[in-house]
Short mmCIF file of C-alpha atoms and ligand atoms in Angstrom, two decimals:
data_model
loop_
_atom_site.label_atom_id
_atom_site.label_comp_id
_atom_site.label_asym_id
_atom_site.label_seq_id
_atom_site.Cartn_x
_atom_site.Cartn_y
_atom_site.Cartn_z
CA UNK T 756 2.11 -40.36 17.11
CA UNK T 757 5.85 -39.66 17.44
CA UNK T 758 8.10 -42.66 17.75
CA UNK T 759 10.95 -41.96 20.17
CA UNK T 760 14.03 -44.07 19.53
CA UNK T 761 16.76 -43.50 22.06
CA UNK T 762 20.08 -45.00 20.92
CA UNK T 763 21.79 -47.22 23.48
CA UNK T 764 25.43 -46.83 24.52
CA UNK T 765 28.09 -48.53 22.38
CA UNK T 766 28.45 -52.20 23.28
CA UNK T 767 30.09 -55.53 22.47
CA UNK T 768 27.54 -58.34 22.34
CA UNK T 769 28.98 -61.82 22.21
CA UNK T 770 26.54 -64.48 21.10
CA UNK T 771 27.70 -67.92 22.21
CA UNK T 772 25.86 -70.26 19.85
CA UNK T 773 25.94 -67.53 17.19
CA UNK T 774 25.40 -70.11 14.42
CA UNK T 775 22.39 -71.74 16.09
CA UNK T 776 18.67 -71.62 15.41
CA UNK T 777 17.76 -68.99 18.01
CA UNK T 778 20.59 -66.66 16.96
CA UNK T 779 19.68 -66.91 13.28
CA UNK T 780 15.90 -66.75 13.65
CA UNK T 781 15.42 -64.28 16.51
CA UNK T 782 18.49 -62.59 18.01
CA UNK T 783 20.31 -61.35 14.91
CA UNK T 784 17.22 -60.38 12.86
CA UNK T 785 16.03 -58.51 15.98
CA UNK T 786 19.32 -56.65 16.29
CA UNK T 787 19.17 -55.79 12.61
CA UNK T 788 15.74 -54.19 13.05
CA UNK T 789 17.07 -52.12 15.97
CA UNK T 790 19.99 -51.09 13.75
CA UNK T 791 17.53 -49.97 11.06
CA UNK T 792 15.51 -48.08 13.66
CA UNK T 793 18.65 -46.12 14.57
CA UNK T 794 18.95 -47.58 18.06
CA UNK T 795 22.23 -49.43 17.60
CA UNK T 796 25.28 -47.16 17.55
CA UNK T 797 27.78 -47.49 14.70
CA UNK T 798 30.56 -48.53 17.01
CA UNK T 799 28.56 -51.35 18.60
CA UNK T 800 29.85 -54.82 17.73
CA UNK T 801 28.34 -58.26 17.65
CA UNK T 802 30.62 -61.27 17.86
CA UNK T 803 29.21 -64.69 17.00
CA UNK T 804 30.99 -67.55 18.79
CA UNK T 805 30.59 -71.26 18.06
CA UNK T 806 32.62 -74.38 17.17
CA UNK T 807 32.05 -74.23 13.40
CA UNK T 808 35.09 -73.28 11.38
CA UNK T 809 34.08 -70.04 9.69
CA UNK T 810 35.84 -66.85 8.70
CA UNK T 811 34.24 -63.58 9.75
CA UNK T 812 33.23 -63.06 6.10
CA UNK T 813 31.58 -66.48 5.91
CA UNK T 814 29.73 -65.81 9.15
CA UNK T 815 28.47 -62.45 7.89
CA UNK T 816 27.22 -64.12 4.70
CA UNK T 817 25.41 -66.80 6.76
CA UNK T 818 23.77 -64.20 8.96
CA UNK T 819 22.85 -62.04 5.96
CA UNK T 820 20.94 -65.01 4.53
CA UNK T 821 19.26 -65.70 7.88
CA UNK T 822 18.17 -62.07 8.23
CA UNK T 823 16.71 -62.07 4.73
CA UNK T 824 14.83 -65.26 5.57
CA UNK T 825 13.57 -64.49 9.07
CA UNK T 826 13.84 -60.73 9.48
CA UNK T 827 10.70 -59.43 7.69
CA UNK T 828 13.09 -57.12 5.87
CA UNK T 829 11.38 -54.31 3.98
CA UNK T 830 12.79 -52.66 0.82
CA UNK T 831 14.43 -49.76 2.65
CA UNK T 832 15.97 -51.95 5.30
CA UNK T 833 17.57 -54.28 2.71
CA UNK T 834 19.85 -51.37 1.76
CA UNK T 835 21.16 -51.23 5.32
CA UNK T 836 22.00 -54.90 5.61
CA UNK T 837 25.64 -54.59 4.54
CA UNK T 838 26.24 -51.75 7.00
CA UNK T 839 24.82 -53.91 9.78
CA UNK T 840 26.87 -56.95 8.76
CA UNK T 841 30.02 -54.81 8.86
CA UNK T 842 29.51 -54.62 12.65
CA UNK T 843 29.63 -58.43 12.98
CA UNK T 844 32.64 -60.59 13.74
CA UNK T 845 33.13 -64.29 14.44
CA UNK T 846 35.26 -66.35 16.82
CA UNK T 847 35.64 -70.11 16.58
CA UNK T 848 35.46 -71.35 20.12
CA UNK T 849 34.79 -74.47 22.14
CA UNK T 850 33.15 -73.34 25.35
CA UNK T 851 33.97 -76.65 27.03
CA UNK T 852 37.70 -76.30 26.32
CA UNK T 853 40.23 -73.52 26.00
CA UNK T 854 40.24 -73.21 22.19
CA UNK T 855 39.34 -69.75 20.97
CA UNK T 856 39.15 -67.96 24.32
CA UNK T 857 42.41 -66.06 23.92
CA UNK T 858 41.19 -64.79 20.56
CA UNK T 859 37.86 -63.75 22.04
CA UNK T 860 39.56 -62.01 24.96
CA UNK T 861 41.64 -59.98 22.52
CA UNK T 862 38.54 -58.76 20.70
CA UNK T 863 36.26 -57.72 23.56
CA UNK T 864 36.65 -54.03 24.41
CA UNK T 865 36.81 -53.43 28.15
CA UNK T 866 35.83 -49.77 28.01
CA UNK T 867 32.36 -50.54 26.57
CA UNK T 868 29.39 -52.41 27.97
CA UNK T 869 29.91 -56.07 27.19
CA UNK T 870 27.04 -58.52 27.18
CA UNK T 871 27.27 -62.27 26.66
CA UNK T 872 24.25 -64.09 25.27
CA UNK T 873 24.33 -67.81 26.15
CA UNK T 874 22.36 -69.09 23.15
CA UNK T 875 23.50 -72.66 23.72
CA UNK T 876 22.25 -75.70 25.66
CA UNK T 877 21.88 -74.95 29.40
CA UNK T 878 24.43 -77.69 30.16
CA UNK T 879 27.07 -75.26 28.78
CA UNK T 880 26.06 -72.21 30.85
CA UNK T 881 28.42 -73.00 33.75
CA UNK T 882 31.39 -73.58 31.39
CA UNK T 883 30.90 -70.23 29.68
CA UNK T 884 30.39 -68.32 32.93
CA UNK T 885 33.59 -69.79 34.39
CA UNK T 886 35.73 -69.10 31.34
CA UNK T 887 34.48 -65.53 30.93
CA UNK T 888 36.05 -64.81 34.29
CA UNK T 889 39.07 -67.07 33.88
CA UNK T 890 40.05 -65.28 30.66
CA UNK T 891 39.26 -61.91 32.27
CA UNK T 892 36.75 -61.05 29.59
CA UNK T 893 34.01 -60.18 32.06
CA UNK T 894 34.14 -56.95 34.06
CA UNK T 895 31.97 -56.01 37.07
CA UNK T 896 29.70 -54.27 34.57
CA UNK T 897 29.34 -57.24 32.19
CA UNK T 898 25.93 -58.83 31.66
CA UNK T 899 25.10 -62.41 30.83
CA UNK T 900 21.88 -63.40 29.10
CA UNK T 901 20.51 -66.89 29.55
CA UNK T 902 17.65 -68.63 27.81
CA UNK T 903 15.03 -71.00 29.09
CA UNK T 904 14.75 -73.81 30.04
CA UNK T 905 16.08 -72.80 33.46
CA UNK T 906 16.26 -76.39 34.61
CA UNK T 907 13.56 -79.05 34.44
CA UNK T 908 12.70 -79.08 38.14
CA UNK T 909 13.62 -77.27 41.35
CA UNK T 910 16.82 -79.20 41.93
CA UNK T 911 18.26 -78.67 38.45
CA UNK T 912 17.27 -74.99 38.44
CA UNK T 913 19.02 -74.52 41.79
CA UNK T 914 22.17 -76.10 40.36
CA UNK T 915 21.98 -73.91 37.27
CA UNK T 916 21.48 -70.77 39.35
CA UNK T 917 24.36 -71.77 41.63
CA UNK T 918 26.70 -72.28 38.67
CA UNK T 919 25.91 -68.76 37.45
CA UNK T 920 25.96 -67.21 40.92
CA UNK T 921 29.47 -68.62 41.46
CA UNK T 922 30.70 -66.30 38.70
CA UNK T 923 28.26 -63.38 38.41
CA UNK T 924 26.13 -61.24 40.70
CA UNK T 925 22.35 -61.55 40.33
CA UNK T 926 22.35 -57.97 39.02
CA UNK T 927 24.41 -59.14 36.03
CA UNK T 928 22.21 -62.14 35.12
CA UNK T 929 19.41 -61.58 32.60
CA UNK T 930 17.10 -64.61 32.38
CA UNK T 931 15.01 -64.17 29.27
CA UNK T 932 11.33 -64.99 29.21
CA UNK T 933 10.43 -63.49 25.86
CA UNK T 934 6.76 -63.18 26.88
CA UNK T 935 7.77 -60.35 29.19
CA UNK T 936 9.11 -58.46 26.18
CA UNK T 937 5.83 -58.58 24.28
CA UNK T 938 4.24 -55.19 23.80
CA UNK T 939 0.82 -56.12 25.18
CA UNK T 940 2.27 -57.84 28.21
CA UNK T 941 3.82 -54.56 29.25
CA UNK T 942 0.59 -52.84 28.42
CA UNK T 943 -1.06 -55.03 31.00
CA UNK T 944 0.93 -53.18 33.65
CA UNK T 945 0.23 -49.81 32.03
CA UNK T 946 -3.50 -50.48 32.02
CA UNK T 947 -3.62 -51.77 35.57
CA UNK T 948 -1.42 -49.20 37.20
CA UNK T 949 -1.86 -46.24 34.87
CA UNK T 950 -5.65 -45.86 35.15
CA UNK T 951 -7.87 -45.15 38.08
CA UNK T 952 -10.63 -47.32 36.60
CA UNK T 953 -9.35 -50.83 37.02
CA UNK T 954 -7.40 -51.18 40.24
CA UNK T 955 -10.42 -50.67 42.57
CA UNK T 956 -12.18 -53.56 40.79
CA UNK T 957 -9.12 -55.80 40.56
CA UNK T 958 -9.97 -58.25 43.34
CA UNK T 959 -12.19 -61.10 44.48
CA UNK T 960 -15.09 -58.78 45.18
CA UNK T 961 -15.55 -57.89 41.51
CA UNK T 962 -13.71 -60.51 39.48
CA UNK T 963 -15.35 -63.88 38.87
CA UNK T 964 -12.40 -65.64 37.24
CA UNK T 965 -9.48 -65.15 34.89
CA UNK T 966 -8.59 -67.09 31.75
CA UNK T 967 -5.09 -67.10 30.30
CA UNK T 968 -4.81 -68.76 26.90
CA UNK T 969 -1.74 -69.25 24.75
CA UNK T 970 -2.92 -71.27 21.75
CA UNK T 971 -0.52 -72.17 18.97
CA UNK T 972 -1.09 -73.64 15.53
CA UNK T 973 2.53 -74.75 15.23
CA UNK T 974 3.74 -78.11 16.46
CA UNK T 975 7.12 -78.97 17.92
CA UNK T 976 9.00 -77.92 14.76
CA UNK T 977 12.55 -79.21 14.69
CA UNK T 978 12.71 -79.31 18.50
CA UNK T 979 10.99 -82.68 19.02
CA UNK T 980 13.79 -84.19 21.09
CA UNK T 981 13.77 -81.28 23.54
CA UNK T 982 9.98 -80.92 23.64
CA UNK T 983 9.27 -84.58 24.30
CA UNK T 984 11.29 -84.45 27.52
CA UNK T 985 9.61 -81.19 28.45
CA UNK T 986 5.92 -80.96 27.49
CA UNK T 987 3.57 -78.00 27.78
CA UNK T 988 3.96 -77.66 31.56
CA UNK T 989 7.72 -77.19 31.49
CA UNK T 990 7.88 -75.48 28.10
CA UNK T 991 5.10 -72.91 28.55
CA UNK T 992 3.25 -72.96 31.87
CA UNK T 993 6.17 -72.87 34.32
CA UNK T 994 7.51 -69.76 32.62
CA UNK T 995 5.41 -67.84 30.07
CA UNK T 996 1.94 -68.43 31.52
CA UNK T 997 3.25 -68.09 35.06
CA UNK T 998 4.71 -64.69 34.23
CA UNK T 999 1.40 -63.53 32.78
CA UNK T 1000 -0.42 -64.74 35.86
CA UNK T 1001 2.02 -62.84 38.07
CA UNK T 1002 1.54 -59.56 36.22
CA UNK T 1003 -2.23 -59.82 36.58
CA UNK T 1004 -2.22 -60.92 40.18
CA UNK T 1005 0.64 -58.98 41.78
CA UNK T 1006 0.10 -56.15 44.23
CA UNK T 1007 0.98 -52.69 42.90
CA UNK T 1008 4.75 -52.29 43.27
CA UNK T 1009 5.81 -49.03 44.90
CA UNK T 1010 7.85 -48.12 41.81
CA UNK T 1011 8.33 -49.48 38.32
CA UNK T 1012 11.79 -50.73 39.05
CA UNK T 1013 13.31 -54.20 38.65
CA UNK T 1014 13.31 -55.44 42.21
CA UNK T 1015 10.04 -53.79 43.23
CA UNK T 1016 8.24 -55.55 40.35
CA UNK T 1017 10.02 -58.86 40.83
CA UNK T 1018 9.41 -58.88 44.60
CA UNK T 1019 5.66 -58.60 43.94
CA UNK T 1020 5.69 -61.33 41.30
CA UNK T 1021 7.54 -63.63 43.67
CA UNK T 1022 4.86 -63.17 46.35
CA UNK T 1023 2.21 -64.30 43.86
CA UNK T 1024 4.09 -67.47 42.91
CA UNK T 1025 4.61 -68.28 46.58
CA UNK T 1026 0.87 -67.84 47.22
CA UNK T 1027 -0.13 -70.41 44.57
CA UNK T 1028 -2.05 -73.30 46.10
CA UNK T 1029 -2.01 -77.00 45.20
CA UNK T 1030 -3.66 -78.12 41.99
CA UNK T 1031 -5.76 -81.27 42.46
CA UNK T 1032 -5.72 -84.04 39.82
CA UNK T 1033 -9.28 -83.19 38.69
CA UNK T 1034 -8.22 -79.56 38.12
CA UNK T 1035 -5.80 -80.39 35.36
CA UNK T 1036 -6.19 -81.82 31.85
CA UNK T 1037 -3.27 -82.96 29.73
CA UNK T 1038 -3.71 -83.54 26.03
CA UNK T 1039 -1.74 -84.81 23.05
CA UNK T 1040 -2.63 -84.15 19.41
CA UNK T 1041 -3.39 -86.90 17.02
CA UNK T 1042 -3.31 -86.37 13.28
CA UNK T 1043 -6.48 -85.28 11.52
CA UNK T 1044 -6.76 -86.19 7.81
CA UNK T 1045 -3.16 -86.59 6.67
CA UNK T 1046 -1.59 -84.50 9.45
CA UNK T 1047 1.06 -86.16 11.59
CA UNK T 1048 0.36 -87.13 15.17
CA UNK T 1049 2.42 -85.74 18.05
CA UNK T 1050 4.10 -89.14 18.44
CA UNK T 1051 5.15 -89.09 14.80
CA UNK T 1052 6.40 -85.51 15.14
CA UNK T 1053 8.65 -86.37 18.07
CA UNK T 1054 9.48 -89.83 16.68
CA UNK T 1055 8.46 -91.51 19.92
CA UNK T 1056 5.59 -93.99 19.42
CA UNK T 1057 5.17 -94.47 23.19
CA UNK T 1058 5.28 -90.83 24.27
CA UNK T 1059 2.91 -89.69 27.03
CA UNK T 1060 4.16 -86.09 26.96
CA UNK T 1061 1.47 -83.41 26.84
CA UNK T 1062 1.28 -81.01 23.91
CA UNK T 1063 -1.74 -79.39 25.60
CA UNK T 1064 -2.39 -78.47 29.20
CA UNK T 1065 -5.09 -76.65 31.05
CA UNK T 1066 -5.46 -76.23 34.77
CA UNK T 1067 -7.21 -74.29 37.46
CA UNK T 1068 -4.84 -72.34 39.68
CA UNK T 1069 -5.63 -70.73 43.03
CA UNK T 1070 -3.87 -67.80 44.59
CA UNK T 1071 -4.24 -68.08 48.32
CA UNK T 1072 -4.24 -64.49 49.50
CA UNK T 1073 -6.79 -61.81 50.43
CA UNK T 1074 -7.05 -60.24 46.99
CA UNK T 1075 -7.71 -63.44 45.06
CA UNK T 1076 -9.43 -65.74 47.52
CA UNK T 1077 -12.01 -67.82 45.60
CA UNK T 1078 -11.06 -66.45 42.16
CA UNK T 1079 -9.83 -69.25 39.89
CA UNK T 1080 -7.15 -68.59 37.30
CA UNK T 1081 -7.72 -70.97 34.39
CA UNK T 1082 -4.56 -71.47 32.35
CA UNK T 1083 -4.56 -73.14 28.93
CA UNK T 1084 -1.91 -73.71 26.27
CA UNK T 1085 -1.42 -76.14 23.44
CA UNK T 1086 0.17 -76.84 20.11
CA UNK T 1087 -1.53 -77.58 16.77
CA UNK T 1088 -4.75 -75.94 17.88
CA UNK T 1089 -7.23 -74.32 15.51
CA UNK T 1090 -5.92 -70.74 15.75
CA UNK T 1091 -2.86 -68.87 16.97
CA UNK T 1092 -4.42 -66.83 19.69
CA UNK T 1093 -3.13 -65.63 23.03
CA UNK T 1094 -5.18 -63.59 25.41
CA UNK T 1095 -5.84 -62.82 29.02
CA UNK T 1096 -9.52 -62.44 29.88
CA UNK T 1097 -10.61 -60.84 33.12
CA UNK T 1098 -14.21 -61.95 33.61
CA UNK T 1099 -16.02 -59.69 36.08
CA UNK T 1100 -18.85 -60.83 38.34
CA UNK T 1101 -22.47 -60.47 37.37
CA UNK T 1102 -24.46 -57.52 38.72
CA UNK T 1103 -25.88 -58.10 42.19
CA UNK T 1104 -29.31 -56.98 40.93
CA UNK T 1105 -30.72 -56.04 37.53
CA UNK T 1106 -33.31 -53.30 37.17
CA UNK T 1107 -34.03 -54.44 33.59
CA UNK T 1108 -35.99 -57.55 34.46
CA UNK T 1109 -37.59 -58.22 31.06
CA UNK T 1110 -34.88 -56.79 28.87
CA UNK T 1111 -32.45 -59.66 28.68
CA UNK T 1112 -29.83 -60.62 31.17
CA UNK T 1113 -26.84 -58.34 31.67
CA UNK T 1114 -23.78 -60.48 30.95
CA UNK T 1115 -20.43 -60.44 32.68
CA UNK T 1116 -18.17 -57.57 31.67
CA UNK T 1117 -15.00 -59.00 30.20
CA UNK T 1118 -11.71 -57.17 29.77
CA UNK T 1119 -9.74 -59.12 27.16
CA UNK T 1120 -6.09 -58.31 26.61
CA UNK T 1121 -5.00 -59.78 23.33
CA UNK T 1122 -1.32 -60.65 23.18
CA UNK T 1123 -1.16 -61.98 19.64
CA UNK T 1124 -2.09 -61.69 16.86
CA UNK T 1125 -4.00 -58.37 16.47
CA UNK T 1126 -2.62 -56.98 19.73
CA UNK T 1127 -5.09 -54.87 21.62
CA UNK T 1128 -7.77 -54.76 24.25
CA UNK T 1129 -11.51 -55.10 24.30
CA UNK T 1130 -13.97 -54.46 27.10
CA UNK T 1131 -17.36 -56.13 26.71
CA UNK T 1132 -20.04 -53.81 28.02
CA UNK T 1133 -23.80 -54.03 28.11
CA UNK T 1134 -25.73 -51.37 26.21
CA UNK T 1135 -29.24 -50.81 24.95
CA UNK T 1136 -29.84 -52.18 21.50
CA UNK T 1137 -30.51 -49.08 19.38
CA UNK T 1138 -33.99 -48.45 17.98
CA UNK T 1139 -37.55 -48.61 19.14
CA UNK T 1140 -39.12 -51.51 20.97
CA UNK T 1141 -38.22 -50.70 24.54
CA UNK T 1142 -35.15 -51.52 26.55
CA UNK T 1143 -33.34 -54.51 25.05
CA UNK T 1144 -29.87 -55.21 26.36
CA UNK T 1145 -27.00 -56.36 24.19
CA UNK T 1146 -23.30 -56.71 24.86
CA UNK T 1147 -20.71 -55.10 22.60
CA UNK T 1148 -16.94 -54.65 22.88
CA UNK T 1149 -15.22 -51.33 23.36
CA UNK T 1150 -12.47 -52.15 20.91
CA UNK T 1151 -8.90 -50.88 21.06
CA UNK T 1152 -7.00 -52.82 18.41
CA UNK T 1153 -3.57 -51.22 18.55
CA UNK T 1154 -2.88 -51.29 14.81
CA UNK T 1155 -6.08 -49.28 14.30
CA UNK T 1156 -5.71 -46.73 17.08
CA UNK T 1157 -1.94 -46.37 16.99
CA UNK T 1158 -1.19 -46.95 13.29
CA UNK T 1159 2.52 -47.15 12.41
CA UNK T 1160 3.63 -46.76 16.02
CA UNK T 1161 2.09 -50.15 16.79
CA UNK T 1162 3.40 -51.66 13.59
CA UNK T 1163 6.98 -50.46 14.16
CA UNK T 1164 7.14 -51.47 17.82
CA UNK T 1165 10.14 -53.70 18.57
CA UNK T 1166 9.37 -57.37 19.01
CA UNK T 1167 10.05 -59.14 22.28
CA UNK T 1168 13.66 -60.13 21.58
CA UNK T 1169 14.59 -56.72 20.21
CA UNK T 1170 13.24 -54.95 23.25
CA UNK T 1171 14.81 -57.34 25.73
CA UNK T 1172 18.28 -57.23 24.16
CA UNK T 1173 18.19 -53.43 24.23
CA UNK T 1174 17.15 -53.64 27.91
CA UNK T 1175 20.22 -55.78 28.59
CA UNK T 1176 22.45 -53.12 27.06
CA UNK T 1177 20.66 -50.42 29.06
CA UNK T 1178 21.09 -52.51 32.21
CA UNK T 1179 17.36 -52.70 32.99
CA UNK T 1180 16.32 -56.01 34.58
CA UNK T 1181 12.62 -55.26 35.09
CA UNK T 1182 11.49 -57.61 32.32
CA UNK T 1183 13.83 -60.46 33.25
CA UNK T 1184 13.28 -63.24 35.75
CA UNK T 1185 15.19 -63.33 38.98
CA UNK T 1186 16.66 -66.62 40.21
CA UNK T 1187 14.28 -66.87 43.17
CA UNK T 1188 11.24 -66.41 40.88
CA UNK T 1189 12.35 -69.29 38.69
CA UNK T 1190 12.93 -71.54 41.68
CA UNK T 1191 9.57 -70.62 43.25
CA UNK T 1192 7.85 -71.47 39.96
CA UNK T 1193 9.44 -74.93 39.99
CA UNK T 1194 8.45 -75.36 43.64
CA UNK T 1195 4.82 -75.02 42.53
CA UNK T 1196 5.21 -77.06 39.32
CA UNK T 1197 7.20 -80.05 40.61
CA UNK T 1198 4.47 -81.64 42.80
CA UNK T 1199 1.93 -81.31 39.97
CA UNK T 1200 4.24 -83.13 37.53
CA UNK T 1201 5.27 -85.69 40.16
CA UNK T 1202 1.62 -86.44 40.90
CA UNK T 1203 0.68 -87.14 37.30
CA UNK T 1204 3.80 -89.22 36.81
CA UNK T 1205 2.97 -91.25 39.94
CA UNK T 1206 -0.53 -92.02 38.66
CA UNK T 1207 0.76 -92.78 35.12
CA UNK T 1208 -1.50 -90.15 33.67
CA UNK T 1209 -2.23 -90.67 29.98
CA UNK T 1210 -2.88 -87.47 28.01
CA UNK T 1211 -6.29 -87.13 26.34
CA UNK T 1212 -6.16 -87.16 22.58
CA UNK T 1213 -7.30 -84.12 20.62
CA UNK T 1214 -7.46 -83.60 16.92
CA UNK T 1215 -4.98 -81.36 15.15
CA UNK T 1216 -6.75 -78.10 14.36
CA UNK T 1217 -9.28 -78.43 17.19
CA UNK T 1218 -9.66 -76.43 20.43
CA UNK T 1219 -8.05 -79.17 22.52
CA UNK T 1220 -9.37 -82.26 24.30
CA UNK T 1221 -13.06 -82.46 25.27
CA UNK T 1222 -12.12 -82.92 28.92
CA UNK T 1223 -10.89 -79.33 28.98
CA UNK T 1224 -14.52 -78.24 28.65
CA UNK T 1225 -15.52 -80.49 31.56
CA UNK T 1226 -13.07 -78.61 33.77
CA UNK T 1227 -15.07 -75.44 33.12
CA UNK T 1228 -18.53 -77.08 33.00
CA UNK T 1229 -18.09 -78.35 36.53
CA UNK T 1230 -17.66 -74.74 37.69
CA UNK T 1231 -20.58 -73.47 35.59
CA UNK T 1232 -18.20 -71.53 33.35
CA UNK T 1233 -16.98 -71.71 29.76
CA UNK T 1234 -13.73 -71.27 27.96
CA UNK T 1235 -13.69 -68.33 25.61
CA UNK T 1236 -13.51 -69.31 21.98
CA UNK T 1237 -10.01 -69.61 20.52
CA UNK T 1238 -10.34 -67.16 17.63
P1 NDP K 2208 20.97 -74.91 18.35
O1 NDP K 2208 21.27 -76.36 18.61
O2 NDP K 2208 20.36 -74.54 17.06
O3 NDP K 2208 22.32 -74.08 18.48
C1 NDP K 2208 23.29 -74.36 19.45
C2 NDP K 2208 24.50 -73.47 19.22
O4 NDP K 2208 25.48 -73.80 20.19
C3 NDP K 2208 25.13 -73.62 17.86
O5 NDP K 2208 25.55 -72.36 17.41
C4 NDP K 2208 26.34 -74.49 18.16
O6 NDP K 2208 27.26 -74.22 17.16
C5 NDP K 2208 26.74 -73.98 19.52
N1 NDP K 2208 27.52 -74.91 20.34
C6 NDP K 2208 27.20 -76.17 20.71
N2 NDP K 2208 28.17 -76.70 21.47
C7 NDP K 2208 29.14 -75.75 21.58
C8 NDP K 2208 30.41 -75.70 22.24
N3 NDP K 2208 30.88 -76.73 22.94
N4 NDP K 2208 31.11 -74.57 22.13
C9 NDP K 2208 30.66 -73.51 21.42
N5 NDP K 2208 29.47 -73.50 20.79
C10 NDP K 2208 28.73 -74.61 20.86
O7 NDP K 2208 20.11 -74.42 19.60
P2 NDP K 2208 19.07 -73.19 19.66
O8 NDP K 2208 19.66 -72.04 18.97
O9 NDP K 2208 17.75 -73.68 19.21
O10 NDP K 2208 18.94 -72.95 21.21
C11 NDP K 2208 19.90 -72.25 21.97
C12 NDP K 2208 19.36 -72.06 23.39
O11 NDP K 2208 18.17 -71.29 23.34
C13 NDP K 2208 18.96 -73.35 24.10
O12 NDP K 2208 19.18 -73.19 25.47
C14 NDP K 2208 17.46 -73.45 23.82
O13 NDP K 2208 16.80 -74.22 24.79
C15 NDP K 2208 17.08 -71.99 23.93
N6 NDP K 2208 15.84 -71.64 23.24
C16 NDP K 2208 15.74 -71.81 21.88
C17 NDP K 2208 14.58 -71.44 21.23
C18 NDP K 2208 14.45 -71.60 19.75
O14 NDP K 2208 13.39 -71.19 19.22
N7 NDP K 2208 15.45 -72.13 19.06
C19 NDP K 2208 13.41 -70.87 21.98
C20 NDP K 2208 13.64 -70.69 23.39
C21 NDP K 2208 14.82 -71.08 23.98
P3 NDP K 2208 28.42 -75.23 16.68
O15 NDP K 2208 27.78 -76.56 16.45
O16 NDP K 2208 28.97 -74.54 15.47
O17 NDP K 2208 29.37 -75.23 17.79
C1 BG6 K 2209 8.91 -70.91 23.40
C2 BG6 K 2209 8.52 -72.35 23.48
O1 BG6 K 2209 9.47 -70.48 24.62
O2 BG6 K 2209 7.75 -70.13 23.11
C3 BG6 K 2209 7.89 -72.80 22.17
O3 BG6 K 2209 9.68 -73.13 23.74
C4 BG6 K 2209 6.71 -71.91 21.82
O4 BG6 K 2209 7.44 -74.16 22.27
C5 BG6 K 2209 7.14 -70.45 21.87
O5 BG6 K 2209 6.27 -72.25 20.51
C6 BG6 K 2209 5.93 -69.53 21.70
O6 BG6 K 2209 6.36 -68.21 21.55
P1 BG6 K 2209 5.51 -67.15 20.71
O7 BG6 K 2209 6.23 -65.88 20.92
O8 BG6 K 2209 5.53 -67.64 19.29
O9 BG6 K 2209 4.14 -67.18 21.29
#
C-alpha cells in the first residue's frame, strides 16, 4: 500500500510550556516523527517558550535527549535528529508578566501560519491569549491549541471559553482531545459512513447495547496532585469516552467537515439522559502484593477520588431509545485495552433448534493495542456430525492486513498538530461541545458528592470492582473481557 505524505505549509509553532512533560514526551517527539516522514518543511520553525533560563543550544540539547527517550527513534531517524533540532529555538518568557514577549514578537514570522500551543496549566490560558494580541504576535490566521482539562465543571469551562473567545474566534481555537486523533477512532467514522452494510443496522431495532472500554495498566504517574482533584469522570469520561460515544451515536453528517461533524456530536451530548445512582460504579485501586494503593500514589490517605468508573448512559432520541451505552474506564487494571463493542440483538427466530444457540453478532473496534476490528459471526462448525453452530471473528487486525502502512501511521498528537497547521478543526472539540459535556457530567458528580459516595475497592491488576459486574448482571448482560 502506498503511503501518501503531503507536506504542510511552512509554519512557526510556539510551544508555551516547551520545557514541560507534555512537550517533551508527546509534542516534540511527534513533530520529529513528522519531520522524518517528510511532512514538516525545512523552513518550519518550532519555538519553545517557558520561564527556565536556557540558551537555544541548551534547549535543543534537552529536547534531543527527550526525543531519544520518548520518540521510539529508529536507526535511520537518529541521523535526522540534528537537522530537526536545527529548526528549534527557545524564548525565556513569563506568560503572566511582560518578560520575554518583545523577544518572542521579534521572532514570529507574520507571513507564515503561526500556531500557539498552550502546553501549560489552564489557569495561564487567558494570560497567553491576551498577550499574543497585545504584543501583536497573533494575526487573524493564527491558531491556538489548548489542552484538557477544559475546566472542572460547567461554570469553570464557560469562564475558560470566555477568556479565549475574548481574544480569538472559535475558528482559531483548537481544543485537543487526543482520542480523536487515534487512527481507529477515525476508522470508526470510515466504517460507519463508508460502507452500505452497517448504517441500516445502526439503531435500536438491531443493536442490543454498546460497550466502550478504556482500560489502563498505568496509574496516576507523576500527576497525582492533578488526578486526585479530577478522578476518572473528569479525566476520561467527560472528554475521551464522551467523544467516542458521540462518534458512534451521531447522525450521519451531510459532509465530513468540521462544523457538520461537530453539530451532530453536540446533538448526541444534548440528548444524554440522567444517570441514576444505581447505574454508576466508582472504584479505587488498592495495592495487591507489594503494589502501592491509589491513596499512597496520590499521597492522600483520605482520598475518595475514583480511579475507576463505569456507568450506563442513555441517549434519549429515536435512533437509540432503549439501547444502553455502558462506559467503563480505570487505572491499574489487568490489561491495557480499549475497545468499542457494538453488540447486536439476537435473531428473532432460529431455524437451527438443536444446533446450539446463535449468539449475538458483535462488532468490536479495537483502539489500542493491536488496532483493528473484529466481527463475531455464527458459522457451522466444519466436519461431519450435522449442523453445529459456533461463533468466530472475522478478523481485521490492521498490522496484519495493512503491514507497514499501519505501523507508520502518525500517532494522535502528530496527526492533530498537522491538522492545526492545515487549519482543519474536524478532530477538535468546539466550545459548545465541551460545555454540553459538563452539563451532563455536573449533576452526576454533584449527586455522588451529596451522598458522600465511597468508591469500591478493587485490586491492582484486576478487572475493576465486583460491583461493576452487578451493573451488567441486573440487565442480563456481561462486560466483555479486558484482554
Ligand atoms: P508541566 O508542569 O510538566 O509543564 C508546565 C510548563 O509550563 C513548563 O514548561 C513550565 O516551564 C511552563 N510554565 C509554567 N508557568 C509558566 C509561566 N508563568 N510562564 C511561562 N511558562 C510557564 O505540565 P504538563 O506538560 O504535564 O502539562 C501541560 C498542559 O497539558 C496542562 O494543561 C496539562 O493538564 C495538559 N495535559 C498534560 C498531559 C501530560 O501527559 N503531561 C496529558 C493531557 C493534558 P517553566 O517552569 O520553565 O516555566
Ligand atoms: C489522558 C489522561 O488524557 O489520557 C490520562 O489525562 C490517561 O490519565 C491518558 O492515562 C490515556 O491516553 P492513552 O492515549 O494512553 O490511552
